[in-house]
Coordinates of C-alpha atoms in Angstrom, one line a residue:
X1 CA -29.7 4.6 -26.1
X2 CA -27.3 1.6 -25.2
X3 CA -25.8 1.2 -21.9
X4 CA -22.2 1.8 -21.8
X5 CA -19.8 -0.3 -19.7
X6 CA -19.3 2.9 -17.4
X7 CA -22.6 3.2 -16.9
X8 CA -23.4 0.1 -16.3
X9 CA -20.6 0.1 -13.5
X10 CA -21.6 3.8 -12.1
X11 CA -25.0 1.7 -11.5
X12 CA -23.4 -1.3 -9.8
X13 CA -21.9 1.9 -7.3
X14 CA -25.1 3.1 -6.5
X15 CA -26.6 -0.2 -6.3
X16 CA -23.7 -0.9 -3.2
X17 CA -23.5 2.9 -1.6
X18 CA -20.1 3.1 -3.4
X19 CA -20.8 6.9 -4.2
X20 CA -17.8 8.0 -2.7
X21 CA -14.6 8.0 -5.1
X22 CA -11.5 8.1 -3.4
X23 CA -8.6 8.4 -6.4
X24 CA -5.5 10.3 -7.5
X25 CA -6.0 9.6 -11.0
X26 CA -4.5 9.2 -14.6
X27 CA -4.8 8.4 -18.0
X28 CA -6.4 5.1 -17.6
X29 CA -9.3 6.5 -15.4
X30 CA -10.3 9.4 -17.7
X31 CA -13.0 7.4 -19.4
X32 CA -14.5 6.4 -15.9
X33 CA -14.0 10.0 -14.2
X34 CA -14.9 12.7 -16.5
X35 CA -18.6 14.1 -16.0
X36 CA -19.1 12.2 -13.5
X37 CA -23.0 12.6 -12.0
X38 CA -23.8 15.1 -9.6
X39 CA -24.8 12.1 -6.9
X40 CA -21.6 10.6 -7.2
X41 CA -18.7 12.0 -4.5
X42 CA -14.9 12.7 -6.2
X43 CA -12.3 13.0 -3.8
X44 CA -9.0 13.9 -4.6
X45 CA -5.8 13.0 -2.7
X46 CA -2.3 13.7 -3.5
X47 CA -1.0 10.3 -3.2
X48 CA -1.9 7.2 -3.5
X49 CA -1.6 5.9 0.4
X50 CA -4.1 8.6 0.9
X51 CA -6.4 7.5 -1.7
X52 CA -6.7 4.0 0.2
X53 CA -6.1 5.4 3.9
X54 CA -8.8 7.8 3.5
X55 CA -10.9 5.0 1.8
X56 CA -10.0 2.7 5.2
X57 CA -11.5 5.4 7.4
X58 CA -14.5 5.4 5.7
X59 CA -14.8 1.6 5.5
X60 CA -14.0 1.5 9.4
X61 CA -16.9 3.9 10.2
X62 CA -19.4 2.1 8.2
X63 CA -18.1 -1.4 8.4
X64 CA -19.4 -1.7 4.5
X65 CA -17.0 -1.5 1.6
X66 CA -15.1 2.0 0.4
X67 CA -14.2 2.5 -2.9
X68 CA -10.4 3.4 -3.7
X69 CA -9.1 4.1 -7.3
X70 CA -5.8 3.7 -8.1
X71 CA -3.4 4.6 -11.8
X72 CA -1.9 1.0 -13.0
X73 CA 1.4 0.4 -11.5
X74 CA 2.3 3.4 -10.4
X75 CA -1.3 4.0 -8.3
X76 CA -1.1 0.1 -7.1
X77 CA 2.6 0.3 -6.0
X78 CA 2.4 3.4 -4.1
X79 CA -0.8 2.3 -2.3
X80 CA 0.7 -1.1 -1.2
X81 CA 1.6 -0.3 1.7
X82 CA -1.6 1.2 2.4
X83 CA -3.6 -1.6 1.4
X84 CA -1.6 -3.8 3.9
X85 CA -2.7 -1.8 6.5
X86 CA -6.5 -2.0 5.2
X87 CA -6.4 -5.9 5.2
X88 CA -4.7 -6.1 8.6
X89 CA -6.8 -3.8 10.1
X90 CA -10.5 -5.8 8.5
X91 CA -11.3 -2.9 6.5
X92 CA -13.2 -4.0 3.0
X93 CA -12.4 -1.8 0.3
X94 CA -13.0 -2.3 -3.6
X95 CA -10.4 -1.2 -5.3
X96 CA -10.3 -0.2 -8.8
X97 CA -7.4 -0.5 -11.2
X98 CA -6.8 1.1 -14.1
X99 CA -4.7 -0.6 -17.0
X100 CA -3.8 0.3 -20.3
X101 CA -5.6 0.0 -23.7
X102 CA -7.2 -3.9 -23.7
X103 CA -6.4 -3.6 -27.6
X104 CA -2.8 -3.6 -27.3
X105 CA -1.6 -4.9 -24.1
X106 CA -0.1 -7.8 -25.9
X107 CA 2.8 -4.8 -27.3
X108 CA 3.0 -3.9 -23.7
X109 CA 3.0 -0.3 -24.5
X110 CA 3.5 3.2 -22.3
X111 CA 1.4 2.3 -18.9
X112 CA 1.1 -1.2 -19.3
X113 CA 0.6 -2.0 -15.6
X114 CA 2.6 -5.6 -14.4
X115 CA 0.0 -5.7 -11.8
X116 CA -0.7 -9.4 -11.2
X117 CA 0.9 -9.8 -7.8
X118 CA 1.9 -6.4 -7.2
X119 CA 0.1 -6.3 -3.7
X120 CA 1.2 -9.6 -3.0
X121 CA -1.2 -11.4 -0.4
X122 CA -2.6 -8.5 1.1
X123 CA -6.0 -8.2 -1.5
X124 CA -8.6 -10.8 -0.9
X125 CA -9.7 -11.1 -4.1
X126 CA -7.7 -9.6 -7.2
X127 CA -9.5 -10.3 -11.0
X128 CA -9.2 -8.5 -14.1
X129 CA -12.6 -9.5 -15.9
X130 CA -12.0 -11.6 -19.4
X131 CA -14.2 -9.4 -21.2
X132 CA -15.1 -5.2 -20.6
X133 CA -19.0 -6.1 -20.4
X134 CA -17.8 -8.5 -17.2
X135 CA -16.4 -5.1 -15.9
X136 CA -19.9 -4.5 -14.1
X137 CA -20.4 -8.1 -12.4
X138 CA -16.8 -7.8 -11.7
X139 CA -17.2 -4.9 -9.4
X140 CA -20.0 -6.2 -7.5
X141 CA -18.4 -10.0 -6.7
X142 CA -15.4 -7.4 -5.6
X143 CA -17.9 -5.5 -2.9
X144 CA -19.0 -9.3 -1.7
X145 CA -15.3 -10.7 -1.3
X146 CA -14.1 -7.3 0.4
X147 CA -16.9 -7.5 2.6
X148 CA -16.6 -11.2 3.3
X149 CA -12.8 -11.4 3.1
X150 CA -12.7 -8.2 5.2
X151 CA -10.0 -6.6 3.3
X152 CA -9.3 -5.3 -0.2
X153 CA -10.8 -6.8 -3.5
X154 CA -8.7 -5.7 -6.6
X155 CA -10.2 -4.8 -10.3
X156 CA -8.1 -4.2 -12.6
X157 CA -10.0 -2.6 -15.8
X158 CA -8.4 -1.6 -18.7
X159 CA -8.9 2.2 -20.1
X160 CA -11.4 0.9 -23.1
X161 CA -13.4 -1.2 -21.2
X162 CA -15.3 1.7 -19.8
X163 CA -16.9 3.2 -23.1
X164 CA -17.9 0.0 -24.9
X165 CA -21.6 -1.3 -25.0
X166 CA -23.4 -3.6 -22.4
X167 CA -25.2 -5.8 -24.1
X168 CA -29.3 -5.7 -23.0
X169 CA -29.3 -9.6 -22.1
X170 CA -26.0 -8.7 -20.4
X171 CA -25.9 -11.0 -16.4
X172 CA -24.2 -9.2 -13.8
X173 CA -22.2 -12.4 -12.4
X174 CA -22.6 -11.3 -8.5
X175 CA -25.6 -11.3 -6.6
X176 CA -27.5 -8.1 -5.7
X177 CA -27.9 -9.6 -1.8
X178 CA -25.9 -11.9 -0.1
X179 CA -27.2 -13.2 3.4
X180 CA -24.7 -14.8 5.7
X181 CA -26.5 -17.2 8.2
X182 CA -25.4 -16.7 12.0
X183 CA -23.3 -20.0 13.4
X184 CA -25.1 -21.7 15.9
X185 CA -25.0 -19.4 19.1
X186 CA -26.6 -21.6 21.6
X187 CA -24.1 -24.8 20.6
X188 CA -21.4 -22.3 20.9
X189 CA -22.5 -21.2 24.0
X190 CA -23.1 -24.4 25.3
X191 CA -19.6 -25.0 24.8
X192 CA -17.9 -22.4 26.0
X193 CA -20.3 -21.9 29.3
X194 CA -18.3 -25.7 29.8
X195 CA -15.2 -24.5 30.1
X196 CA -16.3 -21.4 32.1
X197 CA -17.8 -23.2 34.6
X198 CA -15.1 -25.6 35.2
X199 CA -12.5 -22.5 35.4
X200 CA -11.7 -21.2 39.3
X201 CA -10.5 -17.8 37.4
X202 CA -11.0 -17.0 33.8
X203 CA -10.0 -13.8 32.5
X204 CA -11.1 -12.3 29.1
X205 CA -8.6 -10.9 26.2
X206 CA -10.7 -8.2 23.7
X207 CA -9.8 -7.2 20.7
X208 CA -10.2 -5.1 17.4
X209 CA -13.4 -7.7 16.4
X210 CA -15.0 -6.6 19.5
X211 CA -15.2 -2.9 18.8
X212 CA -19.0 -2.8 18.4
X213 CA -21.8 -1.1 20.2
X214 CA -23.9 -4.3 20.9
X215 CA -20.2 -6.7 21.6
X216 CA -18.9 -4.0 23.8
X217 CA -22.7 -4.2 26.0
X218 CA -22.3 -8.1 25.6
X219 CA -18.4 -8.3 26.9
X220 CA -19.6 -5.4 30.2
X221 CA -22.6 -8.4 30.9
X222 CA -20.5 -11.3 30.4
X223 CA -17.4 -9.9 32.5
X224 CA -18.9 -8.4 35.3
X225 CA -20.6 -12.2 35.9
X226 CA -17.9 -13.4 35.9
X227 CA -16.1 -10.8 37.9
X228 CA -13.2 -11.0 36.0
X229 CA -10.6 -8.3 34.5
X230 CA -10.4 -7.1 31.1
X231 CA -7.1 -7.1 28.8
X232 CA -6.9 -5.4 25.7
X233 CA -4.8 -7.6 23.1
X234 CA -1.5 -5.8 22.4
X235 CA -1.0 -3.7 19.3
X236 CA -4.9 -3.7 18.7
X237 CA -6.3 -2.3 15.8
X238 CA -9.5 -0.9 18.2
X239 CA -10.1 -1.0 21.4
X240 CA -12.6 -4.2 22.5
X241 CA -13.9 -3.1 25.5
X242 CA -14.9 0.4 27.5
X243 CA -11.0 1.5 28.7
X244 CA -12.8 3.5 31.7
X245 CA -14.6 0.5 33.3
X246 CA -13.7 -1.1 36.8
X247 CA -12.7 -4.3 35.4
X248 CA -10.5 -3.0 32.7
X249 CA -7.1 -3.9 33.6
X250 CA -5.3 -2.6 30.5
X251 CA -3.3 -3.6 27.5
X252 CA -1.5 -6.8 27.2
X253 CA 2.7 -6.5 27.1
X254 CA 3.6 -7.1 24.0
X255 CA 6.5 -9.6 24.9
X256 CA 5.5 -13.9 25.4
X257 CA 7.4 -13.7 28.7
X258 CA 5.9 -10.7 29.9
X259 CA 1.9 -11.8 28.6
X260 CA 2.6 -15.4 30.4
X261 CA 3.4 -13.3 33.4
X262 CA 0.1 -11.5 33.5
X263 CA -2.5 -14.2 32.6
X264 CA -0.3 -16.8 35.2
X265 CA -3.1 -16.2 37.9
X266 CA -6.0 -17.7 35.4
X267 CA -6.5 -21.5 34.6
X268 CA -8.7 -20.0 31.3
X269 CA -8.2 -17.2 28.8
X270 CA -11.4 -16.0 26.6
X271 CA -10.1 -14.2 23.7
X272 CA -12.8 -12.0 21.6
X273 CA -12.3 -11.0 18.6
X274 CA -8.7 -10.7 19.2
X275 CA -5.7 -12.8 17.9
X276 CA -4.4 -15.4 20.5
X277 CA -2.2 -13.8 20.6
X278 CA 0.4 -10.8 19.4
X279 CA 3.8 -10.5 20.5
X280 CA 6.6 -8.0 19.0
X281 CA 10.3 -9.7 20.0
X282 CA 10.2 -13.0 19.8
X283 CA 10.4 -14.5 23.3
X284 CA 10.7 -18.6 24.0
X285 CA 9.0 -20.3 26.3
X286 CA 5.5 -21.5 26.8
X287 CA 2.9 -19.2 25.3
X288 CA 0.9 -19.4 28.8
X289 CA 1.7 -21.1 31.9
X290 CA 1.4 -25.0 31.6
X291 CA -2.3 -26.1 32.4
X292 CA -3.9 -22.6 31.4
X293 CA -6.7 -23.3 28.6
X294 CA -7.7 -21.2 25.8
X295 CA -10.8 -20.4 24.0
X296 CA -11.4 -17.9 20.9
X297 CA -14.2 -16.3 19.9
X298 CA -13.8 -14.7 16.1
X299 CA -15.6 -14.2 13.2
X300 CA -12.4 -13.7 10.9
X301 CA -11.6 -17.5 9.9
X302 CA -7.9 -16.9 9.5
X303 CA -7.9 -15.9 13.3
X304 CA -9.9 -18.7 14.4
X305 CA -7.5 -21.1 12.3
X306 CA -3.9 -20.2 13.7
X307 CA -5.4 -19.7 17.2
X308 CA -3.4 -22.2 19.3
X309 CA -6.7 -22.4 21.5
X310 CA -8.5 -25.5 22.9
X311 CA -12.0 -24.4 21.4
X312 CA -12.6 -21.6 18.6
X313 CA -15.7 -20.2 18.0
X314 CA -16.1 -18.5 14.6
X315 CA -19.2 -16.5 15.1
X316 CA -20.1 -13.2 15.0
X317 CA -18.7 -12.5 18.6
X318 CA -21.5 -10.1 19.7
X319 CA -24.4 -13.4 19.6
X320 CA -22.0 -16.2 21.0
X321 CA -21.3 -13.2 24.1
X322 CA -25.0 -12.4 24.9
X323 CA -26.3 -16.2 24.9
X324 CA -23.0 -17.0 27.3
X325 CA -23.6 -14.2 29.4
X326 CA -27.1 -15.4 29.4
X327 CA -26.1 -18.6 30.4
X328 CA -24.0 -18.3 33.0
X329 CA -24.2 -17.4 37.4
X330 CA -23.2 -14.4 38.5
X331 CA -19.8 -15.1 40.2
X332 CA -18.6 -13.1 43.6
X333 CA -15.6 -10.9 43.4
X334 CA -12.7 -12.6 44.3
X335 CA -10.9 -10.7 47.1
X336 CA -7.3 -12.6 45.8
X337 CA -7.6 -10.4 42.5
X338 CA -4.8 -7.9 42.1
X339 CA -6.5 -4.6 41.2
X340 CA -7.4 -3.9 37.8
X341 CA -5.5 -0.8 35.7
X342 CA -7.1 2.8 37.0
X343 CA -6.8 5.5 34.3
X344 CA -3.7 7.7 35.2
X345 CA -3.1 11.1 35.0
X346 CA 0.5 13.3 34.7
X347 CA 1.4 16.7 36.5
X348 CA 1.9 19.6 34.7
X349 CA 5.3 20.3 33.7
X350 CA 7.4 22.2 36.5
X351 CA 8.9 25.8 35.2
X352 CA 11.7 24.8 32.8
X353 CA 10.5 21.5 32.1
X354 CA 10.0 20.7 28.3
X355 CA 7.0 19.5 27.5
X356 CA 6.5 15.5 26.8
X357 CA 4.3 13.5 24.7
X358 CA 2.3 12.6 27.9
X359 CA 2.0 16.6 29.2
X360 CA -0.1 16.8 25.6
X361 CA -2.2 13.5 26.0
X362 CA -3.1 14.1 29.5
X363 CA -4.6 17.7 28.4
X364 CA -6.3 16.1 25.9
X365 CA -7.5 13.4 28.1
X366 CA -9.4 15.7 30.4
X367 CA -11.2 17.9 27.2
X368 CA -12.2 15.3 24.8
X369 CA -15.8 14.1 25.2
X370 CA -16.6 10.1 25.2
X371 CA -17.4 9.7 21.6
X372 CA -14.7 11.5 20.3
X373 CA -12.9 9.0 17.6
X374 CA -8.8 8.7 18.6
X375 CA -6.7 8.2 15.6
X376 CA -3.5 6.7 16.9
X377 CA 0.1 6.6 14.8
X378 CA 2.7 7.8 17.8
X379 CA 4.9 4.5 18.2
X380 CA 7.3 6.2 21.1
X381 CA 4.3 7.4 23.1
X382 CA 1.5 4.9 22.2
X383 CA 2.2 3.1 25.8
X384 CA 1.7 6.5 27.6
X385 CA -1.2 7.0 25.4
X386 CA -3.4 4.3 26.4
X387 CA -2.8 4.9 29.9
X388 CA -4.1 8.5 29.5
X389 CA -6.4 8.5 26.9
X390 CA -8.7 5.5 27.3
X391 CA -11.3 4.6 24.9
X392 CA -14.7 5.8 26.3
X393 CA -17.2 4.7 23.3
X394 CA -17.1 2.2 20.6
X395 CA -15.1 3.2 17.8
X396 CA -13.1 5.5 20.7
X397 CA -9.8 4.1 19.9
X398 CA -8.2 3.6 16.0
X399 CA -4.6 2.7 14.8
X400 CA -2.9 0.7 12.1
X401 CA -2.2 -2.7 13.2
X402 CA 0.0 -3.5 10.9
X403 CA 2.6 -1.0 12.3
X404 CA 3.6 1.0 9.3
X405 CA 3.5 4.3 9.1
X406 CA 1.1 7.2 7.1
X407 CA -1.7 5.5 8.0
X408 CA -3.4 8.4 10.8
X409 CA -3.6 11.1 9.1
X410 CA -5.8 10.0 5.6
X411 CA -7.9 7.6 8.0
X412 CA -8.7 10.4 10.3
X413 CA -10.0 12.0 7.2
X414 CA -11.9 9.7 5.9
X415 CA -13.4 8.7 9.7
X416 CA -14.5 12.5 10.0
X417 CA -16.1 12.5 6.3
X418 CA -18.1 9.1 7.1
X419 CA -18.9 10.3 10.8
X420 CA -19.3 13.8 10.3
X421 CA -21.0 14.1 13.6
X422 CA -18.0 12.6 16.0
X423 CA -15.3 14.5 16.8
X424 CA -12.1 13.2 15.1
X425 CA -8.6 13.5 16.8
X426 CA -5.5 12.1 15.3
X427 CA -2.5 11.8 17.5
X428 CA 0.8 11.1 15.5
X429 CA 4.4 11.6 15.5
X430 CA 6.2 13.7 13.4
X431 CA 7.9 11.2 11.8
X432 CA 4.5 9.4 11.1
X433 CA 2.5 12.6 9.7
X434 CA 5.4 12.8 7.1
X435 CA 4.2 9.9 5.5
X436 CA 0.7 10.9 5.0
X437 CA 1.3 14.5 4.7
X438 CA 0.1 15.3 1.5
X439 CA -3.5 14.1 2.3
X440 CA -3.8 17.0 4.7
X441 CA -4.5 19.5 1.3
X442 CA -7.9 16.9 1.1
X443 CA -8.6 17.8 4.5
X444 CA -8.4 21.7 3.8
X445 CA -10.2 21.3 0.1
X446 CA -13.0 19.2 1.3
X447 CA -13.8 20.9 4.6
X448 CA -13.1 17.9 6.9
X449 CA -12.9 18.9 10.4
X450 CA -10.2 16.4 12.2
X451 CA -7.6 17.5 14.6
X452 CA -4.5 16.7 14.2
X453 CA -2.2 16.9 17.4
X454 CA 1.4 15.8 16.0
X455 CA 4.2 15.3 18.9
X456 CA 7.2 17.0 16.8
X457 CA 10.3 15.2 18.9
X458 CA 12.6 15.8 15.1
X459 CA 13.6 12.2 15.5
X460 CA 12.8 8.7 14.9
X461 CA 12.1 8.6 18.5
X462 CA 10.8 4.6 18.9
X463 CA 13.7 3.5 16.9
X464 CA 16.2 5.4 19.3
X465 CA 14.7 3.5 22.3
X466 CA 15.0 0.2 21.0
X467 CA 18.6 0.5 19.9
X468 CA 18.7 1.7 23.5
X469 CA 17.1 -1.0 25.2
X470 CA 19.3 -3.4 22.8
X471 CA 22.2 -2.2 23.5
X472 CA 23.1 -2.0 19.7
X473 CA 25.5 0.9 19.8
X474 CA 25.0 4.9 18.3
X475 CA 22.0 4.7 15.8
X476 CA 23.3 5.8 12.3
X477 CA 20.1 8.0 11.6
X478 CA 19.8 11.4 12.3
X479 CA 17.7 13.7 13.7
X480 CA 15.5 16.0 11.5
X481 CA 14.6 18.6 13.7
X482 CA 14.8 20.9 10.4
X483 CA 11.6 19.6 9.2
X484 CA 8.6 21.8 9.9
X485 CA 5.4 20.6 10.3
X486 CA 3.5 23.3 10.8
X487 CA 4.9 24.8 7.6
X488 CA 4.2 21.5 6.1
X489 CA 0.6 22.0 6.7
X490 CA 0.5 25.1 5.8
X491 CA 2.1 24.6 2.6
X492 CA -1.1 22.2 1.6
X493 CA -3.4 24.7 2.5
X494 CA -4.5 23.5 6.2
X495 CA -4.8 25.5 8.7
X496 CA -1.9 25.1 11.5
X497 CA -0.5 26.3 15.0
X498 CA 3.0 25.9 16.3
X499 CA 2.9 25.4 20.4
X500 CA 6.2 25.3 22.6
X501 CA 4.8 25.6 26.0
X502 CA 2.1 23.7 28.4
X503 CA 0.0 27.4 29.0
X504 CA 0.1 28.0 25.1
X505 CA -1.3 24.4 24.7
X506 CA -3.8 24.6 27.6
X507 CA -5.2 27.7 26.1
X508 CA -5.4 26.3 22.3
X509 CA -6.7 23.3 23.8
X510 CA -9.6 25.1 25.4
X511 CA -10.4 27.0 22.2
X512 CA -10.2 24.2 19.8
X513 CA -11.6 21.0 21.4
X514 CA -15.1 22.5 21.9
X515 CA -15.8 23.4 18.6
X516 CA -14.2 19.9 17.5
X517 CA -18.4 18.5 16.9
X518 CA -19.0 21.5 14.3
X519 CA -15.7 22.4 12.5
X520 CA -15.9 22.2 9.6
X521 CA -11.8 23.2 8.8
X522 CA -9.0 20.8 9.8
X523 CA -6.2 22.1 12.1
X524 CA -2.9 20.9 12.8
X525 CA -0.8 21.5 16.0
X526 CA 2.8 21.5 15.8
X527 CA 3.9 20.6 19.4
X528 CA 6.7 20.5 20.2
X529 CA 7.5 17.6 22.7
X530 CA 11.1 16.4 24.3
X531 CA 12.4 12.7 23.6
X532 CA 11.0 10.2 26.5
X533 CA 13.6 8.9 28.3
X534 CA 11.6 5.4 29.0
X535 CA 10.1 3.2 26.4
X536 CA 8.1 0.0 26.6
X537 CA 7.7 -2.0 23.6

């Protein structure tokens, strides 16, 4: 029997562990989709940011390509946003597209998808294969630039394509391995072990690229001989470094003046896998004090390229850290070191208090184990966050680093269903969770046990402060206080408590968290929390 293009295609899938199908599809995928085989995973979400969020969290977990397909313009357009967040955060995806009928697109009829551009930058590698029996070859160059490019690879294949014949002598035009050689670690070492020497008091900035078992035992080595502290780049994907260690010192400000102010006391800064470096307002002024050198250490080429930095390393970072450490004496403490950050904690509320995004994260802080997987989307209480809930274990600490919202919820889903055996907790606001609400009804129908804590303030509470702390006058959105989240989830068929007060939490707390390992039903807690008063951007 001949070898249809789908089949073909379903192959290529197997060929690259792609057996999980992330989609809310139409028309133009029925030819792909129906009877699919029983070793192939369908997963259904009720929009398209879902579709790709939950496809994120998978490709996070793994660090190998997810597969995400979307229904032509409609599918691509919704998901945009989504696929942003994938490519900031270095998450490869393939993403199929579906287009109309190849036999007629010149008429441009119903569904014709204008889908050249429509994601703008943010794919690494969008094609739509010349002929259907390219379909196939197109697929597997798409898993190779996603997983090179870190970030999504675009296929768009129109609806026919997928019944007609392959061809026997058919070439797939994409290698079935692809071996990327390791940079020179010892010349890079050599390098950078220069510049360390010659510093009197380095310091080290860690990013998203350094959340990896083997980078985060490399960066503990290479710090604690040089008995330097530890910053986490600001508005970090991941967290680079264990958040609990004595030489953490804690998350960079995310203003130039502020950042400059910090790193003054060190003549070098080592930044790893991290950008060099992030900012949110724009600030003048030097980015570091006058005569402070810089040095990067990324595999992502983009970052090493912009890095204002007087030697970039682009390596994997885990290699180039072991042979430095390696290289290097052990340094004494220096005594003229202000105190790394110390994890904090915050009193109970007093009788009559309301309760506050921190009252919630500092219960949570004392009852998650180490390897539980943080999913972060709370803008107005990410600060307060990070100084309660540090990141314990690789992989301990996930957000969107691109900054918009409905990213949490799907990628907590799709985290939990590639890592079924770490507990997943995603802290959001409810402002955030309504963006990605709709993926909760995959949580419920596919039995994926994440938590989902979201601080219900009924407000837009981040964009409050800032008009605050701008002094911009009364803010001309309102609050929505109406909206029930609880009910929300409820509505989708997931599971969902509504808590007003700290005893009601404690005691939920202690019931849930301990069964977070084995659940296999998502729950959602509705708490609700009073504005912050303070905010630090």
């Amino acid at each position: 029997m001949m070898q249809t293009v789908r089949d073909a295609t379903l192959d290529v899938l197997r060929r690259y562990a792609l057996t999980t199908l992330y989609a809310n599809p139409g028309s133009t995928e029925v030819a792909l989709l129906a009877d699919l085989p029983d070793d192939l995973t369908f997963v259904l979400a009720l929009h398209e940011g879902s579709v790709v969020g939950m496809a994120t969290g998978q490709a996070i977990a793994t660090g190998r390509p997810a597969l995400a397909i979307l229904h032509t313009t409609a599918g691509l357009g919704n998901a945009v946003g989504a696929l942003a967040t994938a490519r900031v955060n270095r998450a490869p995806l393939v993403v199929l597209v579906g287009q109309q009928d190849r036999r007629h697109l010149a008429l441009e009829p119903f569904l014709t998808g204008q889908l050249d551009g429509l994601a703008g930058d943010y794919p690494v590698w969008t094609h739509q294969p010349a002929r259907a029996q390219d379909v196939p070859g197109a697929v597997a160059r798409a898993w190779h630039e996603a997983q090179t490019g870190r970030g999504p690879a675009l296929v768009v294949v129109p609806m026919d394509d997928w019944l007609c014949v392959m061809p026997p002598d058919q070439v797939v035009a994409a290698p079935q391995t692809l071996l990327r050689p390791v940079a020179a670690a010892d010349e890079a070492g050599a390098s950078l072990a220069g510049l360390l020497a010659r510093s009197v008091a380095p310091v080290l900035v860690v990013g998203a690229g350094a959340d990896h078992p083997r980078t985060w035992s490399a960066l503990v080595a290479l710090a604690e001989r040089l008995s330097c502290p530890v910053w986490q780049e600001s508005f970090g994907a991941r967290a680079g470094f264990p958040q609990d260690h004595p030489l953490y010192a804690g998350v960079l400000p995310a203003g130039r003046a502020q950042q400059r102010n910090v790193l003054s006391a060190h003549d070098l800064v080592l930044a790893v896998g991290a950008p060099v470096f992030r900012h949110y307002p724009y600030q003048p002024g030097h980015l570091l004090t006058p005569g402070t050198r810089v040095a990067v250490i990324t595999d992502d080429p983009a970052e090493a390229h912009r890095a204002p930095a007087d030697l970039a390393v682009l390596a994997c970072p885990a290699i180039v850290v072991e042979h430095l450490a390696a290289r290097l004496p052990q340094r004494p403490c220096r005594t003229d070191e202000p105190p790394p950050g110390r994890r904090e904690t915050m009193a109970a509320p007093e009788v009559g208090e309301p309760l506050r995004a921190g009252h919630v994260l500092a219960a949570l802080a004392v009852r998650l184990a180490p390897e539980t997987i943080v999913v972060e989307e709370t803008p107005s209480s990410r600060p307060e966050l990070h100084r309660l809930l540090p990141a314990r274990r690789p992989l301990g600490f996930v957000s969107a680093a691109m900054g918009g919202l409905g990213f949490a919820l799907p990628a907590a889903i799709g985290l939990r269903m590639a890592l079924p055996e770490r507990p997943v907790v995603a802290v959001l606001g409810d402002g955030s969770a309504v963006y990605g609400i709709q993926a909760l009804w995959s949580a419920a129908r596919y039995r994926v046990g994440a938590l989902f804590v979201v601080l219900a303030n009924g407000r837009y509470a981040v964009l409050d402060r800032l008009a605050e702390t701008a002094d911009a006058g009364k803010p001309p959105w309102p609050a929505f206080e109406e909206v029930s989240m609880s009910g929300l989830a409820t509505a989708f068929g997931c599971p969902a408590r509504r808590i007003t007060a700290h005893d009601e939490l404690l005691d939920v707390l202690n019931d849930v968290v301990p069964s977070l390992p084995d659940r296999t039903q998502p729950l959602l807690l509705d708490i609700a929390v009073a504005p912050d008063h303070h905010f630090h951007p």
